[in-house]
Amino acid sequence: MPGLAFYIVDVFAVAKYTGNQLAVFTNAANLSPEQMQQIAKEVNYSETTFVTSTQMVSDGYNVRIFTPEQELPFAGHPTLGTAYILQKEIIKTTVQKILLNLKVGQIPVTVDDANSSEECLWMQQKAPTFHQILDADKIAEVLRIQSTEIDSRFPIQEVSTGVPFIIVPLKTLESVKRIKVNKDKYFELINTTDAKSILVFCPETYKQENHLNVRVFCDYLGIPEDPATGSANGCLAGYLVEYSYFGKQEINVRVEQGYEINRPSLLLLQAEKKDAAIGVNVGGKVIMVAKGEFV
C-alpha cells in the first residue's frame, strides 16, 4: 500500500482538536475490504473512511466506512468529514452539493458557506423508522441510574435513519454525567435489539446557547463512548419530531456532545414532519488537522 494518502479532520468541531476525529483515505480503489479493516483498526478512531472512486459514479463518490471492528452502511460524522475532503482535495472548487454513495444508499451533503468563517456542512439522512420500545428498568440497569431519572413522558425506543440507535430521554444533566455503562447488562440487552448503540439525552446543557446534551455509547462497535455521532443525532432529530418533544413537529436545535470525554462537539439538527414523513438534516463544522500517507 505505498503512498496511501490520508487526511485527518475533526467533525462537528467547535474548534481545532474538538469534535469527532476522522481519517479519510482518498485513493483506496485498490484496497480490499480486509485491508480497509486492518487500516481502520490501526488508526483506531471511531470511524475511518475510504474513497474508492475519485471520479463520480451516478453523480456521486463511492465511499466505505469502517469502525475498528466492522464496516458500517452509514455513519454521520464520516459522511460530513469525507464530503469536506472531497471538496477540498479532490474536486478543489466550491460546490453546493456533494453526493456520497454509501452502502445505505446515496446521501447528499450540502455546503452552507454564507459565512465563510463558519462554513457548515449538512447531510440529509434517510427518513427515520421507529421500532421496539424498551423497558425503563432494564435500561436503567445498563446505565447504572435509577429508572425515575428517565423521562417517562417519552418512550425508550429503537430509531433508525440507516443505522439503529436506542434513544433514551433523561430528565437532568446530572443523570447524564453519572452514567457508567454496565457492560454485562449492555451486552445482555443488545442480544434482544437490532440497535447496538445507546443515545441518552436531556434538556439541560453545559452551554446556555445549546438545547440538548447528548452522550452515545457503542461498545459493540469497539467505541465505549463517541464524542459526536451524526447518525445517532439524526435518529434523535426524528424522535424529537415524532413525539413533539419541543411541543411541535418541527425542530431547529443545537446539540452538544462529547463534553464528558473532553471532546466538546456541536451538532445542528433540523427536522420536520409533513404528511406522515419526517425529513432529517444534520449539520456541523469540519476542520482539517493533518495529512500524510501510509507507507
PDB file of C-alpha atoms in Angstrom:
ATOM      1  CA  MET A   1       0.000   0.000   0.000  1.00  0.00           C
ATOM      2  CA  PRO A   2       2.727   2.534  -0.879  1.00  0.00           C
ATOM      3  CA  GLY A   3       1.762   6.180  -0.989  1.00  0.00           C
ATOM      4  CA  LEU A   4      -1.712   5.755   0.500  1.00  0.00           C
ATOM      5  CA  ALA A   5      -2.798   9.362   1.114  1.00  0.00           C
ATOM      6  CA  PHE A   6      -4.875  10.202   4.166  1.00  0.00           C
ATOM      7  CA  TYR A   7      -6.323  13.260   5.903  1.00  0.00           C
ATOM      8  CA  ILE A   8      -7.419  13.751   9.499  1.00  0.00           C
ATOM      9  CA  VAL A   9     -10.342  16.049  10.220  1.00  0.00           C
ATOM     10  CA  ASP A  10     -12.339  16.999  13.308  1.00  0.00           C
ATOM     11  CA  VAL A  11     -16.061  16.807  12.573  1.00  0.00           C
ATOM     12  CA  PHE A  12     -18.811  18.645  14.484  1.00  0.00           C
ATOM     13  CA  ALA A  13     -15.925  20.621  15.936  1.00  0.00           C
ATOM     14  CA  VAL A  14     -16.254  23.801  17.963  1.00  0.00           C
ATOM     15  CA  ALA A  15     -12.513  24.449  17.422  1.00  0.00           C
ATOM     16  CA  LYS A  16      -9.445  22.504  16.319  1.00  0.00           C
ATOM     17  CA  TYR A  17      -8.908  19.329  18.391  1.00  0.00           C
ATOM     18  CA  THR A  18     -12.572  19.094  19.383  1.00  0.00           C
ATOM     19  CA  GLY A  19     -15.425  17.171  17.789  1.00  0.00           C
ATOM     20  CA  ASN A  20     -15.025  13.657  16.404  1.00  0.00           C
ATOM     21  CA  GLN A  21     -11.799  12.595  14.719  1.00  0.00           C
ATOM     22  CA  LEU A  22     -11.941  11.005  11.269  1.00  0.00           C
ATOM     23  CA  ALA A  23      -9.276   9.605   8.960  1.00  0.00           C
ATOM     24  CA  VAL A  24     -10.109   9.783   5.232  1.00  0.00           C
ATOM     25  CA  PHE A  25      -8.145   7.731   2.675  1.00  0.00           C
ATOM     26  CA  THR A  26      -8.667   9.195  -0.781  1.00  0.00           C
ATOM     27  CA  ASN A  27      -7.019   6.718  -3.183  1.00  0.00           C
ATOM     28  CA  ALA A  28      -8.448   3.475  -1.845  1.00  0.00           C
ATOM     29  CA  ALA A  29      -9.767   1.925  -5.072  1.00  0.00           C
ATOM     30  CA  ASN A  30      -7.266  -0.949  -4.956  1.00  0.00           C
ATOM     31  CA  LEU A  31      -7.706  -1.828  -1.296  1.00  0.00           C
ATOM     32  CA  SER A  32      -9.566  -4.988  -0.322  1.00  0.00           C
ATOM     33  CA  PRO A  33     -12.195  -4.853   2.443  1.00  0.00           C
ATOM     34  CA  GLU A  34      -9.779  -6.798   4.642  1.00  0.00           C
ATOM     35  CA  GLN A  35      -7.080  -4.165   4.127  1.00  0.00           C
ATOM     36  CA  MET A  36      -9.543  -1.380   4.884  1.00  0.00           C
ATOM     37  CA  GLN A  37     -10.497  -3.111   8.127  1.00  0.00           C
ATOM     38  CA  GLN A  38      -6.845  -3.524   9.113  1.00  0.00           C
ATOM     39  CA  ILE A  39      -6.151   0.156   8.465  1.00  0.00           C
ATOM     40  CA  ALA A  40      -9.242   1.251  10.421  1.00  0.00           C
ATOM     41  CA  LYS A  41      -8.078  -0.847  13.359  1.00  0.00           C
ATOM     42  CA  GLU A  42      -4.583   0.666  13.112  1.00  0.00           C
ATOM     43  CA  VAL A  43      -5.956   4.221  13.014  1.00  0.00           C
ATOM     44  CA  ASN A  44      -8.350   3.286  15.855  1.00  0.00           C
ATOM     45  CA  TYR A  45     -10.681   6.259  15.508  1.00  0.00           C
ATOM     46  CA  SER A  46     -14.394   5.609  15.921  1.00  0.00           C
ATOM     47  CA  GLU A  47     -14.590   5.534  12.103  1.00  0.00           C
ATOM     48  CA  THR A  48     -12.249   5.666   9.111  1.00  0.00           C
ATOM     49  CA  THR A  49     -13.447   6.195   5.531  1.00  0.00           C
ATOM     50  CA  PHE A  50     -12.109   5.062   2.169  1.00  0.00           C
ATOM     51  CA  VAL A  51     -12.909   6.856  -1.084  1.00  0.00           C
ATOM     52  CA  THR A  52     -12.946   4.100  -3.713  1.00  0.00           C
ATOM     53  CA  SER A  53     -13.811   6.329  -6.687  1.00  0.00           C
ATOM     54  CA  THR A  54     -12.312   9.781  -7.176  1.00  0.00           C
ATOM     55  CA  GLN A  55     -14.389  10.058 -10.367  1.00  0.00           C
ATOM     56  CA  MET A  56     -18.154  10.377  -9.993  1.00  0.00           C
ATOM     57  CA  VAL A  57     -20.326   7.267 -10.205  1.00  0.00           C
ATOM     58  CA  SER A  58     -24.055   8.008 -10.608  1.00  0.00           C
ATOM     59  CA  ASP A  59     -23.227  11.651  -9.818  1.00  0.00           C
ATOM     60  CA  GLY A  60     -21.619  10.673  -6.508  1.00  0.00           C
ATOM     61  CA  TYR A  61     -18.426   9.306  -4.962  1.00  0.00           C
ATOM     62  CA  ASN A  62     -18.138   5.733  -3.697  1.00  0.00           C
ATOM     63  CA  VAL A  63     -17.194   5.658  -0.010  1.00  0.00           C
ATOM     64  CA  ARG A  64     -16.869   2.870   2.556  1.00  0.00           C
ATOM     65  CA  ILE A  65     -16.949   3.363   6.330  1.00  0.00           C
ATOM     66  CA  PHE A  66     -15.200   1.171   8.920  1.00  0.00           C
ATOM     67  CA  THR A  67     -15.030   1.204  12.706  1.00  0.00           C
ATOM     68  CA  PRO A  68     -12.050  -0.574  14.320  1.00  0.00           C
ATOM     69  CA  GLU A  69     -14.237  -3.701  14.391  1.00  0.00           C
ATOM     70  CA  GLN A  70     -16.539  -3.720  11.349  1.00  0.00           C
ATOM     71  CA  GLU A  71     -17.889  -1.961   8.268  1.00  0.00           C
ATOM     72  CA  LEU A  72     -20.945   0.297   8.609  1.00  0.00           C
ATOM     73  CA  PRO A  73     -23.590   1.052   5.973  1.00  0.00           C
ATOM     74  CA  PHE A  74     -23.854   4.660   7.188  1.00  0.00           C
ATOM     75  CA  ALA A  75     -22.439   6.993   9.815  1.00  0.00           C
ATOM     76  CA  GLY A  76     -22.863  10.700  10.291  1.00  0.00           C
ATOM     77  CA  HIS A  77     -19.527  12.324  11.050  1.00  0.00           C
ATOM     78  CA  PRO A  78     -17.718  10.181   8.422  1.00  0.00           C
ATOM     79  CA  THR A  79     -20.212  11.395   5.818  1.00  0.00           C
ATOM     80  CA  LEU A  80     -19.612  15.076   6.565  1.00  0.00           C
ATOM     81  CA  GLY A  81     -15.860  14.709   7.013  1.00  0.00           C
ATOM     82  CA  THR A  82     -15.420  12.764   3.780  1.00  0.00           C
ATOM     83  CA  ALA A  83     -17.530  15.267   1.832  1.00  0.00           C
ATOM     84  CA  TYR A  84     -15.311  18.053   3.183  1.00  0.00           C
ATOM     85  CA  ILE A  85     -12.144  16.283   1.980  1.00  0.00           C
ATOM     86  CA  LEU A  86     -13.719  15.508  -1.397  1.00  0.00           C
ATOM     87  CA  GLN A  87     -14.457  19.198  -1.870  1.00  0.00           C
ATOM     88  CA  LYS A  88     -11.079  20.492  -0.661  1.00  0.00           C
ATOM     89  CA  GLU A  89      -8.728  17.843  -2.081  1.00  0.00           C
ATOM     90  CA  ILE A  90     -10.486  16.048  -4.974  1.00  0.00           C
ATOM     91  CA  ILE A  91     -13.000  18.484  -6.510  1.00  0.00           C
ATOM     92  CA  LYS A  92     -10.868  21.500  -5.491  1.00  0.00           C
ATOM     93  CA  THR A  93     -13.591  24.019  -6.166  1.00  0.00           C
ATOM     94  CA  THR A  94     -16.622  25.323  -4.304  1.00  0.00           C
ATOM     95  CA  VAL A  95     -19.714  23.203  -4.884  1.00  0.00           C
ATOM     96  CA  GLN A  96     -23.080  23.436  -3.166  1.00  0.00           C
ATOM     97  CA  LYS A  97     -23.802  19.708  -3.073  1.00  0.00           C
ATOM     98  CA  ILE A  98     -21.741  16.502  -2.916  1.00  0.00           C
ATOM     99  CA  LEU A  99     -23.286  13.040  -3.193  1.00  0.00           C
ATOM    100  CA  LEU A 100     -21.755  10.114  -1.297  1.00  0.00           C
ATOM    101  CA  ASN A 101     -22.570   6.587  -2.468  1.00  0.00           C
ATOM    102  CA  LEU A 102     -22.706   4.604   0.776  1.00  0.00           C
ATOM    103  CA  LYS A 103     -23.944   1.090   1.488  1.00  0.00           C
ATOM    104  CA  VAL A 104     -27.188   2.569   2.848  1.00  0.00           C
ATOM    105  CA  GLY A 105     -27.680   4.440  -0.441  1.00  0.00           C
ATOM    106  CA  GLN A 106     -26.832   7.870  -1.812  1.00  0.00           C
ATOM    107  CA  ILE A 107     -26.521  10.605   0.831  1.00  0.00           C
ATOM    108  CA  PRO A 108     -26.416  14.281  -0.219  1.00  0.00           C
ATOM    109  CA  VAL A 109     -24.196  16.745   1.634  1.00  0.00           C
ATOM    110  CA  THR A 110     -24.704  20.481   1.107  1.00  0.00           C
ATOM    111  CA  VAL A 111     -22.253  23.248   1.898  1.00  0.00           C
ATOM    112  CA  ASP A 112     -23.528  26.374   3.617  1.00  0.00           C
ATOM    113  CA  ASP A 113     -20.812  28.982   3.169  1.00  0.00           C
ATOM    114  CA  ALA A 114     -22.947  32.097   3.616  1.00  0.00           C
ATOM    115  CA  ASN A 115     -20.495  32.995   6.371  1.00  0.00           C
ATOM    116  CA  SER A 116     -17.118  31.756   5.111  1.00  0.00           C
ATOM    117  CA  SER A 117     -15.581  31.806   8.586  1.00  0.00           C
ATOM    118  CA  GLU A 118     -18.322  29.473   9.808  1.00  0.00           C
ATOM    119  CA  GLU A 119     -18.728  27.118   6.835  1.00  0.00           C
ATOM    120  CA  CYS A 120     -21.191  24.398   7.767  1.00  0.00           C
ATOM    121  CA  LEU A 121     -21.861  21.081   6.048  1.00  0.00           C
ATOM    122  CA  TRP A 122     -25.305  19.479   6.135  1.00  0.00           C
ATOM    123  CA  MET A 123     -26.311  15.910   5.338  1.00  0.00           C
ATOM    124  CA  GLN A 124     -29.807  14.796   4.523  1.00  0.00           C
ATOM    125  CA  GLN A 125     -30.422  11.471   6.228  1.00  0.00           C
ATOM    126  CA  LYS A 126     -32.883   8.747   5.319  1.00  0.00           C
ATOM    127  CA  ALA A 127     -36.374   9.138   6.787  1.00  0.00           C
ATOM    128  CA  PRO A 128     -36.415   7.733  10.338  1.00  0.00           C
ATOM    129  CA  THR A 129     -38.174   4.492  11.183  1.00  0.00           C
ATOM    130  CA  PHE A 130     -39.408   3.635  14.673  1.00  0.00           C
ATOM    131  CA  HIS A 131     -39.155   0.173  16.191  1.00  0.00           C
ATOM    132  CA  GLN A 132     -39.096  -1.662  19.529  1.00  0.00           C
ATOM    133  CA  ILE A 133     -39.984   0.234  22.720  1.00  0.00           C
ATOM    134  CA  LEU A 134     -37.833  -0.849  25.665  1.00  0.00           C
ATOM    135  CA  ASP A 135     -38.343  -1.212  29.387  1.00  0.00           C
ATOM    136  CA  ALA A 136     -37.109   1.628  31.613  1.00  0.00           C
ATOM    137  CA  ASP A 137     -35.907  -0.652  34.410  1.00  0.00           C
ATOM    138  CA  LYS A 138     -33.698  -2.658  32.038  1.00  0.00           C
ATOM    139  CA  ILE A 139     -32.183   0.481  30.532  1.00  0.00           C
ATOM    140  CA  ALA A 140     -31.586   1.956  33.994  1.00  0.00           C
ATOM    141  CA  GLU A 141     -29.594  -1.162  34.924  1.00  0.00           C
ATOM    142  CA  VAL A 142     -27.456  -0.804  31.811  1.00  0.00           C
ATOM    143  CA  LEU A 143     -26.748   2.885  32.520  1.00  0.00           C
ATOM    144  CA  ARG A 144     -26.394   2.430  36.300  1.00  0.00           C
ATOM    145  CA  ILE A 145     -29.024   5.067  37.070  1.00  0.00           C
ATOM    146  CA  GLN A 146     -32.481   4.944  38.667  1.00  0.00           C
ATOM    147  CA  SER A 147     -35.470   4.373  36.385  1.00  0.00           C
ATOM    148  CA  THR A 148     -37.039   7.516  37.907  1.00  0.00           C
ATOM    149  CA  GLU A 149     -34.265   9.545  36.220  1.00  0.00           C
ATOM    150  CA  ILE A 150     -35.706   8.589  32.823  1.00  0.00           C
ATOM    151  CA  ASP A 151     -38.342  10.965  31.428  1.00  0.00           C
ATOM    152  CA  SER A 152     -41.408   8.730  31.346  1.00  0.00           C
ATOM    153  CA  ARG A 153     -43.366  11.173  29.151  1.00  0.00           C
ATOM    154  CA  PHE A 154     -41.447   9.799  26.160  1.00  0.00           C
ATOM    155  CA  PRO A 155     -40.601   6.233  25.100  1.00  0.00           C
ATOM    156  CA  ILE A 156     -37.243   4.497  25.145  1.00  0.00           C
ATOM    157  CA  GLN A 157     -37.160   3.333  21.552  1.00  0.00           C
ATOM    158  CA  GLU A 158     -35.056   1.966  18.738  1.00  0.00           C
ATOM    159  CA  VAL A 159     -34.934   4.502  15.890  1.00  0.00           C
ATOM    160  CA  SER A 160     -33.046   4.248  12.598  1.00  0.00           C
ATOM    161  CA  THR A 161     -32.091   6.535   9.711  1.00  0.00           C
ATOM    162  CA  GLY A 162     -29.849   3.801   8.296  1.00  0.00           C
ATOM    163  CA  VAL A 163     -28.202   2.561  11.492  1.00  0.00           C
ATOM    164  CA  PRO A 164     -30.466   1.957  14.524  1.00  0.00           C
ATOM    165  CA  PHE A 165     -29.903   3.513  17.951  1.00  0.00           C
ATOM    166  CA  ILE A 166     -31.690   3.150  21.279  1.00  0.00           C
ATOM    167  CA  ILE A 167     -32.928   6.634  22.233  1.00  0.00           C
ATOM    168  CA  VAL A 168     -33.201   7.277  25.987  1.00  0.00           C
ATOM    169  CA  PRO A 169     -34.722  10.537  27.332  1.00  0.00           C
ATOM    170  CA  LEU A 170     -33.353  11.617  30.722  1.00  0.00           C
ATOM    171  CA  LYS A 171     -34.521  14.455  32.938  1.00  0.00           C
ATOM    172  CA  THR A 172     -31.296  16.121  34.073  1.00  0.00           C
ATOM    173  CA  LEU A 173     -27.690  16.763  33.124  1.00  0.00           C
ATOM    174  CA  GLU A 174     -26.616  15.379  36.476  1.00  0.00           C
ATOM    175  CA  SER A 175     -28.077  11.998  35.496  1.00  0.00           C
ATOM    176  CA  VAL A 176     -26.332  12.101  32.112  1.00  0.00           C
ATOM    177  CA  LYS A 177     -22.991  12.868  33.767  1.00  0.00           C
ATOM    178  CA  ARG A 178     -23.265   9.943  36.205  1.00  0.00           C
ATOM    179  CA  ILE A 179     -23.788   7.241  33.566  1.00  0.00           C
ATOM    180  CA  LYS A 180     -21.269   4.382  33.721  1.00  0.00           C
ATOM    181  CA  VAL A 181     -22.342   1.613  31.377  1.00  0.00           C
ATOM    182  CA  ASN A 182     -22.677  -1.833  32.940  1.00  0.00           C
ATOM    183  CA  LYS A 183     -21.112  -3.821  30.123  1.00  0.00           C
ATOM    184  CA  ASP A 184     -22.572  -7.171  31.188  1.00  0.00           C
ATOM    185  CA  LYS A 185     -26.093  -5.709  31.213  1.00  0.00           C
ATOM    186  CA  TYR A 186     -25.390  -3.802  27.985  1.00  0.00           C
ATOM    187  CA  PHE A 187     -24.375  -6.894  26.022  1.00  0.00           C
ATOM    188  CA  GLU A 188     -27.293  -8.812  27.537  1.00  0.00           C
ATOM    189  CA  LEU A 189     -29.653  -6.061  26.325  1.00  0.00           C
ATOM    190  CA  ILE A 190     -28.360  -5.820  22.765  1.00  0.00           C
ATOM    191  CA  ASN A 191     -28.856  -9.549  22.274  1.00  0.00           C
ATOM    192  CA  THR A 192     -32.562  -8.627  22.150  1.00  0.00           C
ATOM    193  CA  THR A 193     -32.346  -5.489  19.971  1.00  0.00           C
ATOM    194  CA  ASP A 194     -31.449  -4.528  16.412  1.00  0.00           C
ATOM    195  CA  ALA A 195     -29.787  -1.376  17.741  1.00  0.00           C
ATOM    196  CA  LYS A 196     -26.381  -1.963  19.315  1.00  0.00           C
ATOM    197  CA  SER A 197     -25.672   1.593  20.470  1.00  0.00           C
ATOM    198  CA  ILE A 198     -27.392   3.853  23.006  1.00  0.00           C
ATOM    199  CA  LEU A 199     -28.022   7.606  22.804  1.00  0.00           C
ATOM    200  CA  VAL A 200     -29.070   9.360  26.001  1.00  0.00           C
ATOM    201  CA  PHE A 201     -30.154  12.994  26.056  1.00  0.00           C
ATOM    202  CA  CYS A 202     -31.529  15.649  28.356  1.00  0.00           C
ATOM    203  CA  PRO A 203     -32.770  19.264  28.067  1.00  0.00           C
ATOM    204  CA  GLU A 204     -30.105  20.646  30.411  1.00  0.00           C
ATOM    205  CA  THR A 205     -26.795  21.719  28.853  1.00  0.00           C
ATOM    206  CA  TYR A 206     -23.269  22.876  29.649  1.00  0.00           C
ATOM    207  CA  LYS A 207     -23.625  25.833  27.270  1.00  0.00           C
ATOM    208  CA  GLN A 208     -26.627  28.133  27.583  1.00  0.00           C
ATOM    209  CA  GLU A 209     -26.958  28.575  23.805  1.00  0.00           C
ATOM    210  CA  ASN A 210     -27.477  24.827  23.265  1.00  0.00           C
ATOM    211  CA  HIS A 211     -30.788  22.990  23.547  1.00  0.00           C
ATOM    212  CA  LEU A 212     -29.851  19.385  24.403  1.00  0.00           C
ATOM    213  CA  ASN A 213     -26.959  17.436  25.867  1.00  0.00           C
ATOM    214  CA  VAL A 214     -26.210  14.005  24.404  1.00  0.00           C
ATOM    215  CA  ARG A 215     -23.987  11.009  25.112  1.00  0.00           C
ATOM    216  CA  VAL A 216     -23.613   7.962  22.840  1.00  0.00           C
ATOM    217  CA  PHE A 217     -22.283   4.535  23.902  1.00  0.00           C
ATOM    218  CA  CYS A 218     -21.154   1.984  21.270  1.00  0.00           C
ATOM    219  CA  ASP A 219     -19.107  -0.767  22.962  1.00  0.00           C
ATOM    220  CA  TYR A 220     -20.397  -3.301  20.435  1.00  0.00           C
ATOM    221  CA  LEU A 221     -18.550  -1.356  17.705  1.00  0.00           C
ATOM    222  CA  GLY A 222     -15.376  -1.021  19.757  1.00  0.00           C
ATOM    223  CA  ILE A 223     -16.266   2.557  20.778  1.00  0.00           C
ATOM    224  CA  PRO A 224     -17.011   2.881  24.526  1.00  0.00           C
ATOM    225  CA  GLU A 225     -18.212   6.476  24.037  1.00  0.00           C
ATOM    226  CA  ASP A 226     -18.401   8.544  20.863  1.00  0.00           C
ATOM    227  CA  PRO A 227     -17.714  12.308  21.045  1.00  0.00           C
ATOM    228  CA  ALA A 228     -20.043  13.319  18.176  1.00  0.00           C
ATOM    229  CA  THR A 229     -22.436  10.970  16.390  1.00  0.00           C
ATOM    230  CA  GLY A 230     -24.250  12.291  13.321  1.00  0.00           C
ATOM    231  CA  SER A 231     -26.189   9.107  12.610  1.00  0.00           C
ATOM    232  CA  ALA A 232     -27.435   8.837  16.201  1.00  0.00           C
ATOM    233  CA  ASN A 233     -28.395  12.500  16.305  1.00  0.00           C
ATOM    234  CA  GLY A 234     -30.308  12.062  13.046  1.00  0.00           C
ATOM    235  CA  CYS A 235     -32.324   9.376  14.825  1.00  0.00           C
ATOM    236  CA  LEU A 236     -32.761  11.759  17.755  1.00  0.00           C
ATOM    237  CA  ALA A 237     -33.995  14.505  15.404  1.00  0.00           C
ATOM    238  CA  GLY A 238     -36.660  12.188  14.024  1.00  0.00           C
ATOM    239  CA  TYR A 239     -37.625  11.116  17.561  1.00  0.00           C
ATOM    240  CA  LEU A 240     -37.956  14.724  18.773  1.00  0.00           C
ATOM    241  CA  VAL A 241     -40.346  15.491  15.916  1.00  0.00           C
ATOM    242  CA  GLU A 242     -42.297  12.225  16.113  1.00  0.00           C
ATOM    243  CA  TYR A 243     -43.072  12.775  19.806  1.00  0.00           C
ATOM    244  CA  SER A 244     -43.290  16.605  19.701  1.00  0.00           C
ATOM    245  CA  TYR A 245     -40.578  16.851  22.373  1.00  0.00           C
ATOM    246  CA  PHE A 246     -40.479  20.640  21.985  1.00  0.00           C
ATOM    247  CA  GLY A 247     -44.258  20.864  21.556  1.00  0.00           C
ATOM    248  CA  LYS A 248     -44.223  20.849  17.742  1.00  0.00           C
ATOM    249  CA  GLN A 249     -43.406  18.657  14.766  1.00  0.00           C
ATOM    250  CA  GLU A 250     -40.559  20.825  13.541  1.00  0.00           C
ATOM    251  CA  ILE A 251     -37.152  21.455  15.131  1.00  0.00           C
ATOM    252  CA  ASN A 252     -34.036  23.553  14.571  1.00  0.00           C
ATOM    253  CA  VAL A 253     -31.808  22.847  17.562  1.00  0.00           C
ATOM    254  CA  ARG A 254     -28.211  22.847  18.776  1.00  0.00           C
ATOM    255  CA  VAL A 255     -26.971  19.651  20.417  1.00  0.00           C
ATOM    256  CA  GLU A 256     -23.795  19.367  22.470  1.00  0.00           C
ATOM    257  CA  GLN A 257     -21.977  16.051  22.827  1.00  0.00           C
ATOM    258  CA  GLY A 258     -18.581  14.824  23.993  1.00  0.00           C
ATOM    259  CA  TYR A 259     -18.147  17.117  26.979  1.00  0.00           C
ATOM    260  CA  GLU A 260     -17.837  14.199  29.399  1.00  0.00           C
ATOM    261  CA  ILE A 261     -14.847  12.800  27.472  1.00  0.00           C
ATOM    262  CA  ASN A 262     -13.136  16.164  26.817  1.00  0.00           C
ATOM    263  CA  ARG A 263     -14.030  16.316  23.091  1.00  0.00           C
ATOM    264  CA  PRO A 264     -16.719  19.031  23.067  1.00  0.00           C
ATOM    265  CA  SER A 265     -18.822  18.900  19.909  1.00  0.00           C
ATOM    266  CA  LEU A 266     -21.721  20.779  18.354  1.00  0.00           C
ATOM    267  CA  LEU A 267     -24.334  19.206  16.082  1.00  0.00           C
ATOM    268  CA  LEU A 268     -27.106  21.163  14.383  1.00  0.00           C
ATOM    269  CA  LEU A 269     -30.386  19.291  13.899  1.00  0.00           C
ATOM    270  CA  GLN A 270     -33.234  20.258  11.596  1.00  0.00           C
ATOM    271  CA  ALA A 271     -36.285  18.064  11.113  1.00  0.00           C
ATOM    272  CA  GLU A 272     -39.913  18.432  10.122  1.00  0.00           C
ATOM    273  CA  LYS A 273     -42.878  16.104   9.806  1.00  0.00           C
ATOM    274  CA  LYS A 274     -45.037  16.588   6.711  1.00  0.00           C
ATOM    275  CA  ASP A 275     -47.782  14.214   5.592  1.00  0.00           C
ATOM    276  CA  ALA A 276     -46.521  11.487   7.979  1.00  0.00           C
ATOM    277  CA  ALA A 277     -42.976  11.672   6.553  1.00  0.00           C
ATOM    278  CA  ILE A 278     -40.094  13.116   8.572  1.00  0.00           C
ATOM    279  CA  GLY A 279     -37.214  14.912   6.844  1.00  0.00           C
ATOM    280  CA  VAL A 280     -33.940  14.980   8.790  1.00  0.00           C
ATOM    281  CA  ASN A 281     -30.839  17.120   8.265  1.00  0.00           C
ATOM    282  CA  VAL A 282     -27.747  17.132  10.497  1.00  0.00           C
ATOM    283  CA  GLY A 283     -25.049  19.783  10.208  1.00  0.00           C
ATOM    284  CA  GLY A 284     -21.777  20.922  11.680  1.00  0.00           C
ATOM    285  CA  LYS A 285     -18.284  22.273  11.112  1.00  0.00           C
ATOM    286  CA  VAL A 286     -15.309  20.297   9.800  1.00  0.00           C
ATOM    287  CA  ILE A 287     -11.691  21.302  10.488  1.00  0.00           C
ATOM    288  CA  MET A 288      -8.653  19.656   8.883  1.00  0.00           C
ATOM    289  CA  VAL A 289      -5.843  18.940  11.338  1.00  0.00           C
ATOM    290  CA  ALA A 290      -3.371  16.696   9.468  1.00  0.00           C
ATOM    291  CA  LYS A 291      -2.488  14.960   6.207  1.00  0.00           C
ATOM    292  CA  GLY A 292       0.097  12.394   5.176  1.00  0.00           C
ATOM    293  CA  GLU A 293       0.489   8.906   3.758  1.00  0.00           C
ATOM    294  CA  PHE A 294       0.648   5.309   4.896  1.00  0.00           C
ATOM    295  CA  VAL A 295       3.934   3.730   3.772  1.00  0.00           C
TER     296      VAL A 295
END
